[in-house]
CSV table of C-alpha atoms in Angstrom, one decimal:
chain,number,residue,atom,x,y,z
T,31,UNK,CA,-26.8,28.6,22.7
T,32,UNK,CA,-24.4,25.7,22.6
T,33,UNK,CA,-27.2,23.3,23.4
T,34,UNK,CA,-29.3,24.7,20.5
T,35,UNK,CA,-26.4,24.2,18.1
T,36,UNK,CA,-26.0,20.6,19.2
T,37,UNK,CA,-29.7,20.0,18.6
T,38,UNK,CA,-29.5,21.4,15.1
T,39,UNK,CA,-26.4,19.3,14.3
T,40,UNK,CA,-28.1,16.2,15.7
T,41,UNK,CA,-31.2,16.8,13.7
T,42,UNK,CA,-29.2,17.4,10.5
T,43,UNK,CA,-27.2,14.2,11.0
T,44,UNK,CA,-30.4,12.2,11.7
T,45,UNK,CA,-32.1,13.5,8.6
T,46,UNK,CA,-29.0,12.7,6.4
T,47,UNK,CA,-29.0,9.1,7.8
T,48,UNK,CA,-32.7,8.9,7.1
T,49,UNK,CA,-32.6,10.2,3.5
T,50,UNK,CA,-29.4,8.5,2.4
T,51,UNK,CA,-30.9,5.0,2.3
T,52,UNK,CA,-33.8,6.4,0.2
T,53,UNK,CA,-31.4,7.9,-2.3
T,54,UNK,CA,-29.4,4.7,-2.5
T,55,UNK,CA,-32.5,2.6,-3.0
T,56,UNK,CA,-33.7,4.9,-5.8
T,57,UNK,CA,-30.3,4.6,-7.6
T,58,UNK,CA,-30.2,0.8,-7.2
T,59,UNK,CA,-33.9,0.5,-8.3
T,60,UNK,CA,-33.2,1.5,-11.9
T,61,UNK,CA,-34.2,5.2,-11.8
T,62,UNK,CA,-32.6,7.3,-14.6
T,63,UNK,CA,-28.9,7.7,-14.3
T,64,UNK,CA,-26.1,8.8,-16.7
T,65,UNK,CA,-25.1,5.8,-18.7
T,66,UNK,CA,-22.7,7.8,-20.9
T,67,UNK,CA,-21.1,11.3,-21.0
T,68,UNK,CA,-18.9,12.7,-23.8
T,69,UNK,CA,-17.5,15.1,-21.3
T,70,UNK,CA,-18.5,18.6,-20.0
T,71,UNK,CA,-19.3,21.3,-22.5
T,72,UNK,CA,-16.8,24.1,-23.3
T,73,UNK,CA,-17.8,27.7,-22.8
T,74,UNK,CA,-17.9,29.6,-26.2
T,75,UNK,CA,-14.8,31.4,-27.2
T,76,UNK,CA,-13.5,33.3,-30.3
T,77,UNK,CA,-12.3,30.0,-31.7
T,78,UNK,CA,-15.7,28.2,-31.4
T,79,UNK,CA,-16.8,26.6,-34.7
T,80,UNK,CA,-20.5,27.3,-35.4
T,81,UNK,CA,-20.4,26.4,-39.1
T,82,UNK,CA,-22.8,23.5,-38.7
T,83,UNK,CA,-26.1,24.6,-37.2
T,84,UNK,CA,-29.6,23.6,-36.5
T,85,UNK,CA,-31.9,26.5,-37.7
T,86,UNK,CA,-35.5,27.7,-37.4
T,87,UNK,CA,-38.2,25.9,-39.3
T,88,UNK,CA,-41.4,23.9,-39.2
T,89,UNK,CA,-40.4,20.5,-40.8
T,90,UNK,CA,-37.6,18.3,-39.6
T,91,UNK,CA,-37.3,16.6,-43.0
T,92,UNK,CA,-35.0,19.4,-44.3
T,93,UNK,CA,-33.2,20.0,-41.0
T,94,UNK,CA,-29.4,19.6,-40.6
T,95,UNK,CA,-28.4,16.2,-39.3
T,96,UNK,CA,-25.3,15.9,-37.0
T,97,UNK,CA,-23.9,12.7,-35.5
T,98,UNK,CA,-21.5,11.8,-32.7
T,99,UNK,CA,-20.1,8.3,-31.9
T,100,UNK,CA,-20.2,6.7,-28.5
T,101,UNK,CA,-19.4,3.4,-26.8
T,102,UNK,CA,-20.8,2.1,-23.5
T,103,UNK,CA,-18.7,0.4,-20.9
T,104,UNK,CA,-21.7,-1.6,-19.6
T,105,UNK,CA,-24.9,-2.7,-21.3
T,106,UNK,CA,-27.7,-0.3,-20.6
T,107,UNK,CA,-31.2,1.0,-21.6
T,108,UNK,CA,-31.3,4.5,-23.1
T,109,UNK,CA,-34.3,6.7,-22.3
T,110,UNK,CA,-33.2,10.3,-22.9
T,111,UNK,CA,-30.5,12.7,-24.0
T,112,UNK,CA,-29.1,15.9,-22.6
T,113,UNK,CA,-27.0,18.1,-25.0
T,114,UNK,CA,-25.7,21.6,-25.1
T,115,UNK,CA,-25.7,24.2,-28.0
T,116,UNK,CA,-24.4,27.6,-28.8
T,117,UNK,CA,-26.5,30.5,-30.0
T,118,UNK,CA,-25.7,34.2,-30.9
T,119,UNK,CA,-26.4,36.9,-28.3
T,120,UNK,CA,-29.0,38.6,-30.4
T,121,UNK,CA,-31.9,39.1,-28.0
T,122,UNK,CA,-33.7,35.9,-28.7
T,123,UNK,CA,-32.7,32.4,-27.6
T,124,UNK,CA,-32.0,29.6,-30.1
T,125,UNK,CA,-33.7,27.0,-27.9
T,126,UNK,CA,-34.7,23.8,-29.6
T,127,UNK,CA,-38.4,23.5,-30.5
T,128,UNK,CA,-38.3,20.1,-32.3
T,129,UNK,CA,-35.8,17.2,-32.2
T,130,UNK,CA,-35.5,14.1,-34.3
T,131,UNK,CA,-33.0,11.3,-33.4
T,132,UNK,CA,-31.7,8.0,-34.6
T,133,UNK,CA,-29.3,5.5,-33.0
T,134,UNK,CA,-27.1,3.5,-35.4
T,135,UNK,CA,-24.8,0.6,-34.5
T,136,UNK,CA,-21.3,-0.1,-36.0
T,137,UNK,CA,-19.4,1.2,-38.9
T,138,UNK,CA,-17.3,4.3,-39.4
T,139,UNK,CA,-20.4,6.4,-39.9
T,140,UNK,CA,-24.2,6.1,-39.4
T,141,UNK,CA,-25.6,3.7,-42.0
T,142,UNK,CA,-28.1,1.0,-42.7
T,143,UNK,CA,-31.3,0.6,-40.6
T,144,UNK,CA,-31.1,2.4,-37.2
T,145,UNK,CA,-31.4,0.6,-34.0
T,146,UNK,CA,-34.3,3.0,-33.3
T,147,UNK,CA,-35.4,6.5,-34.3
T,148,UNK,CA,-38.2,9.0,-33.6
T,149,UNK,CA,-39.1,12.5,-32.5
T,150,UNK,CA,-37.9,13.3,-29.0
T,151,UNK,CA,-40.1,15.0,-26.4
T,152,UNK,CA,-38.3,18.1,-25.3
T,153,UNK,CA,-38.5,18.5,-21.5
T,154,UNK,CA,-36.4,21.6,-21.2
T,155,UNK,CA,-34.3,24.0,-23.4
T,156,UNK,CA,-32.9,27.0,-21.5
T,157,UNK,CA,-30.1,29.5,-21.6
T,158,UNK,CA,-27.3,28.8,-19.0
T,159,UNK,CA,-26.3,31.9,-17.1
T,160,UNK,CA,-22.6,32.7,-16.9
T,161,UNK,CA,-21.6,30.5,-20.0
T,162,UNK,CA,-21.3,33.1,-22.7
T,163,UNK,CA,-18.9,35.4,-24.5
T,164,UNK,CA,-19.5,39.0,-25.6
T,165,UNK,CA,-18.9,40.4,-29.1
T,166,UNK,CA,-15.4,39.7,-30.2
T,167,UNK,CA,-13.0,40.3,-33.1
T,168,UNK,CA,-12.3,37.0,-34.8
T,169,UNK,CA,-9.2,35.7,-36.5
T,170,UNK,CA,-10.5,37.1,-39.7
T,171,UNK,CA,-10.3,40.6,-38.3
T,172,UNK,CA,-14.1,41.1,-38.3
T,173,UNK,CA,-16.4,41.8,-35.4
T,174,UNK,CA,-18.5,38.8,-34.5
T,175,UNK,CA,-21.6,38.6,-32.3
T,176,UNK,CA,-21.2,37.0,-28.9
T,177,UNK,CA,-22.3,33.5,-28.1
T,178,UNK,CA,-24.4,32.0,-25.3
T,179,UNK,CA,-24.9,28.4,-24.2
T,180,UNK,CA,-28.2,26.5,-24.1
T,181,UNK,CA,-28.9,23.2,-22.3
T,182,UNK,CA,-31.6,21.0,-23.8
T,183,UNK,CA,-33.0,17.7,-22.6
T,184,UNK,CA,-35.4,15.3,-24.5
T,185,UNK,CA,-36.9,11.9,-23.9
T,186,UNK,CA,-36.9,9.2,-26.5
T,187,UNK,CA,-40.2,7.7,-27.8
T,188,UNK,CA,-39.3,4.3,-26.2
T,189,UNK,CA,-36.4,2.8,-24.2
T,190,UNK,CA,-33.5,1.4,-26.4
T,191,UNK,CA,-31.4,-1.5,-25.2
T,192,UNK,CA,-27.7,-1.0,-26.0
T,193,UNK,CA,-24.7,-3.3,-25.6
T,194,UNK,CA,-21.3,-2.7,-24.1
T,195,UNK,CA,-18.3,-2.3,-26.4
T,196,UNK,CA,-20.3,-1.5,-29.5
T,197,UNK,CA,-19.6,1.7,-31.4
T,198,UNK,CA,-23.0,3.5,-31.7
T,199,UNK,CA,-23.9,6.8,-33.4
T,200,UNK,CA,-26.3,9.4,-32.0
T,201,UNK,CA,-27.7,11.3,-35.0
T,202,UNK,CA,-29.7,14.4,-34.2
T,203,UNK,CA,-31.7,16.8,-36.3
T,204,UNK,CA,-33.4,19.8,-34.7
T,205,UNK,CA,-35.2,23.1,-35.3
T,206,UNK,CA,-35.3,26.4,-33.5
T,207,UNK,CA,-37.9,29.1,-33.4
T,208,UNK,CA,-38.3,30.3,-37.0
T,209,UNK,CA,-39.5,33.7,-35.8
T,210,UNK,CA,-36.4,34.5,-33.7
T,211,UNK,CA,-33.7,37.0,-34.6
T,212,UNK,CA,-30.9,35.0,-36.2
T,213,UNK,CA,-32.0,32.0,-34.3
T,214,UNK,CA,-29.7,28.9,-34.7
T,215,UNK,CA,-28.1,26.3,-32.6
T,216,UNK,CA,-24.6,24.8,-33.0
T,217,UNK,CA,-23.8,21.6,-31.0
T,218,UNK,CA,-21.5,22.7,-28.2
T,219,UNK,CA,-17.9,21.4,-28.0
T,220,UNK,CA,-17.0,18.8,-25.4
T,221,UNK,CA,-13.9,19.3,-23.2
T,222,UNK,CA,-12.7,15.7,-23.9
T,223,UNK,CA,-11.8,13.7,-27.0
T,224,UNK,CA,-12.5,10.2,-28.1
T,225,UNK,CA,-15.5,10.2,-30.3
T,226,UNK,CA,-16.1,11.2,-34.0
T,227,UNK,CA,-18.3,14.1,-35.0
T,228,UNK,CA,-20.0,14.1,-38.4
T,229,UNK,CA,-22.3,16.4,-40.4
T,230,UNK,CA,-24.5,15.1,-43.1
T,231,UNK,CA,-24.1,17.1,-46.3
T,232,UNK,CA,-26.5,15.8,-49.0
T,233,UNK,CA,-26.3,12.0,-48.9
T,234,UNK,CA,-22.7,11.9,-47.5
T,235,UNK,CA,-21.2,12.3,-44.1
T,236,UNK,CA,-18.4,14.8,-43.5
T,237,UNK,CA,-16.0,14.7,-40.6
T,238,UNK,CA,-15.9,17.8,-38.4
T,239,UNK,CA,-13.0,18.5,-36.0
T,240,UNK,CA,-13.6,18.0,-32.2
T,241,UNK,CA,-16.2,16.2,-30.2
T,242,UNK,CA,-19.7,17.4,-29.1
T,243,UNK,CA,-21.1,17.5,-25.6
T,244,UNK,CA,-24.0,15.2,-24.6
T,245,UNK,CA,-25.1,12.9,-21.8
T,246,UNK,CA,-27.2,9.8,-22.3
T,247,UNK,CA,-29.7,9.0,-19.5
T,248,UNK,CA,-31.2,5.6,-18.8
T,249,UNK,CA,-30.6,2.6,-16.6
T,250,UNK,CA,-27.8,0.0,-16.4
T,251,UNK,CA,-28.6,-3.6,-17.4
T,252,UNK,CA,-29.8,-5.7,-14.6
T,253,UNK,CA,-31.2,-2.8,-12.5
T,254,UNK,CA,-34.8,-3.5,-11.6
T,255,UNK,CA,-37.3,-1.0,-12.7
T,256,UNK,CA,-39.3,0.2,-9.7
T,257,UNK,CA,-43.1,-0.3,-9.7
T,258,UNK,CA,-45.2,2.7,-8.9
T,259,UNK,CA,-46.6,0.9,-5.9
T,260,UNK,CA,-43.1,0.7,-4.4
T,261,UNK,CA,-41.7,4.1,-5.4
T,262,UNK,CA,-44.6,6.4,-4.5
T,263,UNK,CA,-44.6,5.5,-0.8
T,264,UNK,CA,-40.8,6.1,-0.7
T,265,UNK,CA,-41.2,9.5,-2.3
T,266,UNK,CA,-44.1,10.4,0.1
T,267,UNK,CA,-42.1,9.3,3.1
T,268,UNK,CA,-39.2,11.4,2.0
T,269,UNK,CA,-41.3,14.5,1.4
T,270,UNK,CA,-43.0,14.0,4.8
T,271,UNK,CA,-39.7,13.7,6.5
T,272,UNK,CA,-38.5,17.0,4.9
T,273,UNK,CA,-41.6,18.8,6.0
T,274,UNK,CA,-41.3,17.6,9.6
T,275,UNK,CA,-37.6,18.4,9.6
T,276,UNK,CA,-38.4,22.0,8.5
T,277,UNK,CA,-41.1,22.4,11.2
T,278,UNK,CA,-38.7,21.2,13.9
T,279,UNK,CA,-35.9,23.6,13.0
T,280,UNK,CA,-38.4,26.5,12.8
T,281,UNK,CA,-39.7,26.0,16.3
T,282,UNK,CA,-38.6,28.6,18.9
T,283,UNK,CA,-36.1,27.3,21.4
T,284,UNK,CA,-35.8,28.3,25.0
T,285,UNK,CA,-32.7,28.5,27.1
T,286,UNK,CA,-32.7,29.0,30.9
T,287,UNK,CA,-36.5,29.7,30.8
T,288,UNK,CA,-36.1,32.8,28.6
T,289,UNK,CA,-37.2,32.8,24.9
T,290,UNK,CA,-34.4,33.7,22.5
T,291,UNK,CA,-35.1,36.5,20.1
């Protein structure tokens, strides 16, 4: 039995030593990494502000536009965005169905011609289990419906090159399912401060208290983008190693000539 445990530990250690270089190579080769984070999202609470919302609809031209500022510590290329929203616990999820985005540079608010803009390709929009609050009595003395948290990821139309030290603005418009029950999405609060959150009302921007939670995905400047001919063999080798490792640990072991049950 002790011998069997030693074999399992040795195999596990060998596999970690084999896979770690692949992971390090993937990271250094320019695969998508977090280039900016506004901080983790806050779970909803009775004090959560949901006054500025994305709602159901079919045309983004009339959708609410919200913006948050950010600054990069290193030059990078932006490829995608992860963000979190709150929705009411009404039996239908206010997942995002369409997303429009624009990146602006400089100023105290978004303005002028954006660095780039487009309609994002949503890759996921799902309810997060365990990050909700049930019905509650608000500070106004009225009963309010509980809130749940939804995580959404979307890719940009094209990569965007961003500089270090520049104040940028991520402006987002979005829609939820128009046929849902009270379907809306409020950008979730971040647990840190440092940015500025704005809501566009008409043609003007209005400052809203707090910061909103989002992560920017991309690659750091100077990181080489891997070619398919180089990355595919690495992925295949890693998967093959995992399969072989699984087969090894599932083989029956014998001790003292007797098969262990």
